[in-house]
Amino acid sequence: MKLNYLFLSLLLVLIPISCNRHSNHNDHDDEHHHHHDHVDNLQLVAYGNGLELYVQAKPFAVDHESEVIAHITRLDDFKPLDKGTVTARLITGSDTVMQTLNFPVEPGIFRFSLQPRQKGEARLLFQVTETGQDSEVVVDGLTVFEDFHDAIHAAEDALIRGSNAIQFTKEQSWKVDFATEEVRKVPFGQLIRTVGQLEPTPADEQVVAARTGGIVLFPGSDLVEGKTVAAGQTLFSIDGSGLADNNLSVRFDEARNEYERARAEYERKQDLAKDQIISQRELLNAKTEMENARSAFENLQRNFSAGKQVVSSPIGGFIAAVLVRNGQYVDAGQPVLRVTRNGRLFVKAELRPKYAEELNRIAAVTFRQLGRDLAYTLEELNGRVVSVGKVTSEENPLLPVMFEIDNRPGLIPGSLVELHILTATVDEVVTVADDAIVEEMGSHFVYVQLTPELFEKRPVRLGRTDRLRTEIIAGVSPGERVVSKGAMLVKLSQVAGAIDAHSGHAH
């Protein structure tokens, strides 16, 4: 029921847009093209300087005014260019006609009117000025005809069609999470799937130990795992005042008395040294003894209060583990708490020795939390390969592999993550983003771009995957563009209405 509800909701969004587009097209045809029924627009596409340019233009002929509608999309987010100045230049030999628009008629849509004066091969150049920066996108391979009817017939012959093409307008794609990407051949080596465990790095975790023997006293009931602490914050105290052996109060009194005795002895020998009754060596020994006694006394004094030793957090972070109970006796040096800041994490995986050679050629790693769709690459986590094991043993016949990564929300030390380790290779294969692939009844498809508003559903055969990208063995070729985000929305738009045979309509 939920799926049907979502499906109907999307149709309600898609159908009105499709209807409005056809309605606007019909109005435009009635107004401007009553002399020529079904005049096909030129469909022009170009990419450059971080922009996608999709142009629908009436065929170019000498002394005939041609409406040129440019759809300009930013490639970084596939959203419309909603501000800026755009200049269109139609260059035919020595003749140039141009028009400048200071704002779009709608976000991303700029409507020009150009009337060429010379026939021949031409190109259409768009200069975009936004926030003081200029960008150019050029469409080559155009022709300005002497006779308008010849231009119409050429446009009909060049009309882009597809047997199972789906219309998905720029207005639709601008409103959703949508993107396309060019299909390329890239190195895609051996894929190793495994599971690793998250561990804190040594630099980001410190054990807080007892500095003396005594009874551990926590300041409150909230000193629990996960509690945030600041550097220098009091964590607990150790009370040794009631112990028969190693009594902290007794040790404090002894240290104070020893310091006072050593200081008095040094001061006495200072007077004797003035009268040269004792040597300078004896005076120096007395001074050293006093300094040692003072250091021992001041060390206890800094951490001693009302018969207790106060222990503070050495770093800011949170409590990873409480290792003793409140009121428990501990010896000097015994761990009490673990504090971590989790700025960085280790990921430890163990692999079979057959991968030993491939592990020396790690090219990419993807981390995915078990039970969640969220995935990160090694680069996104500012990660690196720390070590690859070289030997095994009877106790552990596997090779350890260690990665270091930045911590992110949800990455919890001790938890498991799924790893996809891709090793380098000289072989290049065609890959697409995983989000580009749509599954239907066990078959897989991608949507290949015919124009930025027209997409062809294409069956593909899949190969290896690293859970971010998947190898395409057959179905698409390098240089084609596929929908890399929003493929499911393109699929749903197929049922929003039959495709117009003259899909290159104006807006």
XYZ file of C-alpha atoms in Angstrom:
507
model
C 0.000 0.000 0.000
C 2.816 2.424 0.852
C 4.499 1.742 -2.502
C 1.253 2.348 -4.389
C 0.728 5.588 -2.491
C 4.242 6.785 -3.361
C 3.729 5.792 -6.988
C 0.454 7.746 -7.276
C 1.978 10.755 -5.517
C 4.822 10.909 -8.011
C 2.371 10.622 -10.894
C 0.454 13.607 -9.545
C 3.700 15.586 -9.706
C 4.835 14.324 -13.090
C 1.591 14.463 -15.062
C 0.776 18.196 -14.529
C 4.288 19.171 -15.604
C 3.997 17.066 -18.718
C 0.574 18.517 -19.501
C 1.728 22.093 -18.969
C 4.698 21.550 -21.252
C 2.462 20.241 -24.048
C -0.019 23.041 -23.479
C 2.662 25.705 -23.687
C 3.993 24.045 -26.823
C 0.602 24.099 -28.498
C 0.081 27.761 -27.638
C 3.487 28.592 -29.008
C 2.880 26.658 -32.235
C -0.472 28.377 -32.759
C 1.111 31.791 -32.276
C 4.325 31.464 -34.246
C 4.059 28.525 -36.655
C 0.643 28.622 -38.252
C 2.348 28.510 -41.664
C 4.204 25.247 -40.931
C 2.556 22.376 -39.119
C 4.865 20.288 -36.960
C 8.060 22.263 -37.468
C 10.696 20.232 -35.630
C 13.098 22.038 -33.381
C 16.809 21.503 -33.539
C 17.969 19.694 -30.395
C 21.458 20.860 -29.476
C 23.531 19.691 -26.520
C 26.940 20.828 -25.264
C 28.944 20.612 -22.029
C 31.720 22.824 -20.747
C 32.970 24.937 -17.847
C 30.743 23.137 -15.351
C 27.571 23.768 -17.373
C 25.133 21.662 -19.370
C 23.598 23.462 -22.343
C 20.448 22.093 -23.939
C 19.077 24.205 -26.795
C 15.814 23.903 -28.669
C 15.931 26.131 -31.736
C 13.818 26.666 -34.820
C 15.771 25.713 -37.961
C 18.219 28.362 -39.112
C 17.651 29.998 -42.504
C 18.810 33.300 -43.992
C 16.581 36.240 -43.001
C 14.283 34.002 -40.972
C 13.912 34.752 -37.280
C 14.704 31.701 -35.179
C 13.623 31.306 -31.583
C 16.433 29.816 -29.525
C 15.551 28.458 -26.086
C 18.575 27.616 -23.953
C 18.291 25.453 -20.845
C 21.389 25.982 -18.712
C 22.116 23.584 -15.859
C 24.939 23.643 -13.317
C 26.756 20.317 -13.388
C 27.811 20.474 -9.744
C 24.228 20.024 -8.526
C 22.177 19.720 -11.745
C 20.068 22.715 -10.764
C 19.080 25.562 -13.120
C 21.145 28.689 -13.679
C 18.722 31.092 -12.018
C 20.690 34.343 -12.382
C 23.389 35.919 -14.476
C 23.836 37.415 -17.922
C 23.854 35.171 -20.999
C 24.885 36.255 -24.507
C 24.039 34.058 -27.511
C 26.094 34.454 -30.703
C 25.289 32.702 -33.994
C 28.463 32.842 -36.078
C 28.287 32.028 -39.812
C 31.483 32.811 -41.687
C 32.072 36.534 -41.228
C 28.529 37.177 -40.015
C 27.629 37.256 -36.315
C 24.200 37.868 -34.819
C 23.868 38.116 -31.092
C 21.533 38.897 -28.216
C 22.190 39.421 -24.512
C 19.743 38.587 -21.729
C 20.302 39.818 -18.174
C 18.006 37.281 -16.517
C 16.127 34.094 -17.431
C 12.452 34.025 -18.328
C 12.219 31.123 -15.888
C 14.981 29.635 -13.706
C 17.428 28.010 -16.094
C 15.586 29.034 -19.297
C 16.831 31.838 -21.562
C 14.802 32.706 -24.666
C 16.624 34.345 -27.595
C 15.608 35.469 -31.067
C 18.324 35.287 -33.736
C 18.044 36.096 -37.464
C 21.071 34.962 -39.492
C 22.096 36.977 -42.564
C 24.523 34.560 -44.198
C 24.221 30.911 -45.180
C 26.816 28.235 -44.510
C 28.371 26.273 -41.673
C 27.749 27.916 -38.282
C 28.295 27.586 -34.588
C 26.297 28.806 -31.634
C 28.272 30.287 -28.738
C 26.851 31.089 -25.316
C 28.752 33.314 -22.899
C 27.547 33.083 -19.296
C 28.527 35.804 -16.808
C 27.715 35.078 -13.177
C 29.189 36.793 -10.096
C 31.896 38.366 -12.221
C 33.051 35.107 -13.848
C 32.696 34.286 -17.542
C 32.085 30.830 -18.990
C 31.591 29.748 -22.583
C 29.749 26.788 -24.048
C 29.877 26.214 -27.811
C 27.658 24.167 -30.129
C 29.457 23.314 -33.377
C 28.337 21.646 -36.582
C 25.314 23.828 -37.380
C 24.094 24.939 -40.809
C 22.274 28.102 -41.871
C 20.242 27.310 -44.994
C 19.345 29.626 -47.855
C 15.811 28.229 -48.045
C 13.683 27.857 -44.927
C 11.984 24.694 -46.248
C 15.374 23.033 -46.638
C 16.108 23.969 -43.034
C 12.823 22.371 -41.935
C 13.548 19.113 -43.760
C 17.067 18.966 -42.319
C 15.644 19.443 -38.833
C 13.164 16.623 -39.435
C 15.986 14.315 -40.505
C 18.065 15.263 -37.450
C 15.218 14.772 -34.970
C 16.373 12.556 -32.106
C 14.020 9.669 -31.475
C 14.051 6.440 -29.500
C 11.886 3.341 -29.795
C 11.307 3.213 -26.037
C 12.293 6.795 -25.183
C 10.978 8.496 -22.070
C 10.481 12.222 -21.754
C 11.711 13.794 -18.519
C 11.737 17.571 -18.848
C 14.326 19.928 -17.440
C 11.667 21.411 -15.167
C 11.089 17.957 -13.718
C 14.757 17.114 -13.278
C 15.549 20.504 -11.703
C 13.000 19.856 -8.945
C 14.345 16.470 -7.826
C 17.644 14.811 -6.941
C 18.806 14.174 -10.482
C 22.110 13.887 -12.352
C 23.682 12.326 -15.406
C 27.242 11.186 -16.017
C 29.349 10.371 -19.034
C 30.162 6.695 -19.461
C 33.920 6.120 -19.448
C 36.364 3.276 -19.233
C 38.276 3.307 -15.954
C 40.603 0.890 -14.148
C 38.509 -1.527 -12.094
C 40.580 -4.315 -10.573
C 40.012 -7.284 -8.283
C 37.161 -6.736 -5.837
C 37.539 -8.181 -2.336
C 34.554 -8.230 -0.008
C 35.090 -8.622 3.714
C 34.027 -7.352 7.131
C 36.165 -5.164 9.397
C 35.920 -3.928 12.962
C 36.214 -0.309 14.045
C 38.838 0.427 16.685
C 40.031 3.692 18.242
C 43.532 4.817 17.293
C 46.166 4.933 20.071
C 46.532 8.703 19.742
C 42.799 9.237 20.255
C 42.326 7.040 23.314
C 43.924 7.212 26.749
C 43.615 4.938 29.754
C 43.143 6.816 33.027
C 44.851 4.823 35.778
C 45.056 5.121 39.556
C 48.174 6.962 40.653
C 48.099 5.448 44.100
C 46.397 2.601 45.866
C 43.044 3.260 47.498
C 39.280 3.229 47.187
C 37.835 4.631 43.912
C 35.146 7.261 44.469
C 33.107 8.568 41.516
C 31.694 12.106 41.934
C 28.169 11.177 40.843
C 25.973 8.539 39.260
C 26.396 9.843 35.701
C 29.986 8.705 35.170
C 28.989 6.116 32.587
C 30.070 5.000 29.141
C 29.321 7.620 26.501
C 29.448 10.599 28.884
C 31.221 13.606 27.376
C 34.184 14.931 29.358
C 36.517 17.898 28.917
C 40.272 17.943 29.243
C 41.150 18.617 32.874
C 37.689 17.676 34.160
C 37.675 15.728 37.451
C 36.783 12.109 36.800
C 37.197 10.377 40.156
C 39.174 10.405 43.386
C 41.098 7.740 45.295
C 40.718 7.676 49.042
C 43.568 5.991 50.855
C 43.070 7.617 54.257
C 41.409 4.613 55.868
C 43.910 1.997 54.753
C 46.301 0.369 57.180
C 48.956 -0.042 54.485
C 49.946 2.574 51.920
C 47.772 5.170 53.667
C 47.718 8.303 51.491
C 47.293 10.654 54.448
C 50.294 9.107 56.158
C 52.327 9.364 52.962
C 51.355 13.011 52.600
C 52.409 13.804 56.176
C 55.650 11.896 55.692
C 56.442 13.767 52.492
C 55.710 17.127 54.120
C 57.830 16.324 57.147
C 60.685 15.087 54.994
C 60.602 18.254 52.914
C 60.620 20.473 56.006
C 63.516 18.487 57.478
C 65.541 18.644 54.261
C 64.897 22.361 53.895
C 66.025 23.070 57.462
C 69.136 20.953 56.941
C 69.999 22.831 53.774
C 69.521 26.215 55.421
C 71.755 25.108 58.319
C 74.493 23.990 55.981
C 74.270 27.249 54.056
C 75.416 29.088 57.207
C 78.193 26.557 57.797
C 79.371 26.901 54.224
C 79.699 30.680 54.650
C 82.216 30.070 57.434
C 83.840 27.328 55.325
C 83.098 24.758 58.019
C 81.676 22.365 55.386
C 82.611 21.919 51.751
C 80.570 23.088 48.762
C 80.010 19.440 47.868
C 78.199 18.795 51.163
C 76.116 21.930 50.588
C 75.199 20.749 47.064
C 74.169 17.319 48.371
C 71.918 18.982 50.955
C 70.336 21.148 48.289
C 69.675 18.143 46.038
C 68.090 16.261 48.934
C 65.827 19.239 49.673
C 64.751 19.590 46.016
C 63.862 15.898 45.788
C 61.826 16.099 48.983
C 60.037 19.206 47.721
C 59.154 17.527 44.386
C 57.678 14.510 46.154
C 55.707 16.717 48.534
C 54.373 19.077 45.828
C 53.359 16.124 43.633
C 51.171 14.785 46.444
C 49.956 18.270 47.312
C 48.728 18.928 43.747
C 46.611 15.767 43.731
C 45.772 15.452 47.401
C 42.654 16.935 48.981
C 41.045 15.903 52.275
C 42.790 12.567 52.275
C 41.981 11.848 48.609
C 43.839 11.910 45.325
C 41.883 13.699 42.555
C 42.251 12.313 38.999
C 41.330 14.441 35.937
C 40.759 13.599 32.264
C 43.929 13.965 30.186
C 41.955 14.671 26.957
C 38.555 15.899 25.900
C 36.156 13.330 24.462
C 33.856 10.773 26.013
C 34.155 7.820 28.345
C 34.617 4.661 26.297
C 34.694 2.231 29.225
C 34.408 2.184 33.026
C 36.736 -0.559 34.219
C 36.032 -0.571 37.990
C 33.053 -0.124 40.277
C 32.481 2.772 42.618
C 34.040 1.940 45.997
C 36.371 -0.717 44.612
C 39.976 -0.889 45.831
C 42.638 -0.350 43.147
C 46.399 -0.564 43.132
C 48.662 2.157 41.806
C 48.762 1.957 38.003
C 45.524 -0.028 37.690
C 43.276 1.197 34.785
C 40.042 2.830 35.939
C 38.575 4.486 32.810
C 39.162 4.712 29.056
C 38.618 8.144 27.500
C 38.488 8.565 23.708
C 37.900 11.497 21.401
C 37.323 9.385 18.287
C 38.785 11.889 15.882
C 40.291 8.988 13.956
C 39.472 5.301 13.830
C 41.192 2.113 12.756
C 39.363 -0.428 10.605
C 40.851 -3.888 10.987
C 40.003 -6.620 8.505
C 41.394 -10.135 8.130
C 41.694 -11.751 4.715
C 42.725 -15.092 3.294
C 46.391 -15.377 2.234
C 45.391 -15.850 -1.417
C 44.833 -12.080 -1.561
C 48.377 -11.278 -0.384
C 49.584 -10.033 -3.781
C 46.431 -8.002 -4.519
C 46.603 -6.273 -1.130
C 49.808 -4.557 -2.218
C 47.835 -2.831 -5.007
C 44.850 -1.389 -3.111
C 43.329 1.349 -5.285
C 40.025 2.125 -3.543
C 38.072 1.054 -0.478
C 34.388 1.487 0.308
C 33.061 1.247 3.869
C 29.397 0.496 4.487
C 27.779 0.166 7.902
C 26.035 -3.158 8.346
C 22.295 -2.759 8.113
C 22.519 0.739 6.591
C 22.766 2.044 3.030
C 25.212 4.805 3.975
C 28.638 4.227 2.406
C 31.934 6.119 2.445
C 35.037 5.863 0.314
C 38.540 5.882 1.745
C 39.075 9.330 0.183
C 35.877 10.758 1.692
C 37.070 9.660 5.141
C 40.554 11.112 4.597
C 41.777 7.569 5.042
C 44.948 5.637 4.372
C 46.221 2.070 4.390
C 48.178 1.670 7.636
C 49.519 -1.854 7.232
C 49.083 -5.132 5.397
C 50.076 -8.340 7.179
C 52.943 -10.365 5.761
C 52.755 -13.573 7.828
C 50.161 -15.923 9.273
C 50.245 -18.390 12.148
C 48.486 -21.530 13.290
C 46.490 -19.458 15.765
C 45.449 -16.963 13.068
C 45.752 -18.176 9.448
C 44.458 -14.839 8.063
C 46.299 -11.697 6.959
C 45.420 -8.537 8.939
C 44.822 -5.311 6.990
C 44.553 -2.012 8.860
C 43.038 1.253 7.596
C 42.904 4.622 9.366
C 39.888 6.886 8.717
C 38.130 9.974 10.039
C 35.274 9.291 12.395
C 31.753 10.084 11.177
C 28.361 9.931 12.901
C 27.292 6.319 13.237
C 30.811 4.863 13.101
C 31.068 3.338 16.560
C 34.279 1.735 17.863
C 33.753 -1.975 18.268
C 31.078 -2.203 15.581
C 31.455 -3.995 12.249
C 31.534 -2.475 8.775
C 31.345 -4.056 5.348
C 34.441 -3.442 3.206
C 34.779 -3.529 -0.561
C 38.483 -3.396 -1.407
C 39.293 -2.644 -5.050
C 42.812 -3.406 -6.223
C 44.618 -1.599 -9.045
C 44.808 -3.057 -12.536
C 45.889 -1.971 -15.984
C 42.588 -3.243 -17.438
C 39.902 -0.605 -17.982
C 36.191 -1.376 -17.962
C 32.942 0.531 -18.309
C 31.339 1.387 -14.962
C 28.292 3.370 -13.870
C 27.087 4.610 -10.503
C 25.042 2.039 -8.607
C 22.135 4.508 -8.468
C 21.994 4.424 -12.275
C 20.880 0.789 -12.301
C 17.184 -0.118 -12.124
C 16.088 -3.704 -11.557
C 12.892 -5.156 -13.014
C 11.941 -8.808 -12.603
C 15.565 -9.869 -12.253
C 16.750 -7.839 -15.262
C 18.797 -4.671 -15.040
C 18.445 -1.424 -16.981
C 19.945 2.034 -17.227
C 18.480 5.168 -18.790
C 20.705 6.457 -21.586
C 20.413 10.136 -22.421
C 19.340 10.888 -25.992
C 18.846 14.547 -25.128
C 18.760 16.137 -21.650
C 14.971 15.704 -21.846
C 14.769 12.328 -23.590
C 16.052 9.025 -22.195
C 16.163 5.512 -23.580
C 15.650 2.502 -21.349
C 18.564 0.176 -22.084
C 19.082 -3.386 -20.746
C 22.578 -3.996 -19.384
C 24.650 -6.941 -18.189
C 26.417 -6.363 -14.884
C 29.874 -7.353 -13.722
C 31.774 -6.563 -10.532
C 30.721 -3.903 -8.047
C 32.261 -2.013 -5.140
C 28.783 -0.977 -3.920
C 29.299 2.528 -5.307
C 29.984 1.704 -8.949
C 29.257 -1.382 -11.024
C 30.966 -2.762 -14.102
C 28.784 -2.861 -17.233
C 29.752 -5.791 -19.420
C 27.247 -4.980 -22.179
C 24.565 -2.392 -22.882
C 26.266 1.012 -22.894
C 29.341 2.431 -24.591
C 31.959 5.011 -23.579
C 30.878 8.542 -24.492
C 27.182 7.963 -23.827
C 25.527 9.627 -20.848
C 23.323 7.803 -18.342
C 21.070 8.943 -15.514
C 23.207 8.544 -12.384
C 20.670 9.966 -9.899
C 16.890 9.858 -10.175
C 16.645 6.829 -12.476
C 13.549 5.597 -10.639
C 11.821 8.943 -11.220
C 12.540 8.696 -14.939
C 11.010 5.231 -14.890
C 7.873 6.504 -13.174
C 7.525 9.373 -15.634
C 7.077 6.813 -18.420
C 3.503 6.196 -17.289
C 2.731 9.915 -17.011
C 1.801 10.094 -20.689
C 2.711 8.933 -24.170
C 5.726 10.610 -25.687
C 5.193 13.312 -28.283
C 6.641 12.370 -31.647
C 7.824 15.990 -31.917
C 9.433 15.999 -28.495
C 11.791 18.857 -29.294
C 9.066 21.364 -28.514
C 9.658 24.860 -27.185
C 8.826 25.885 -23.650
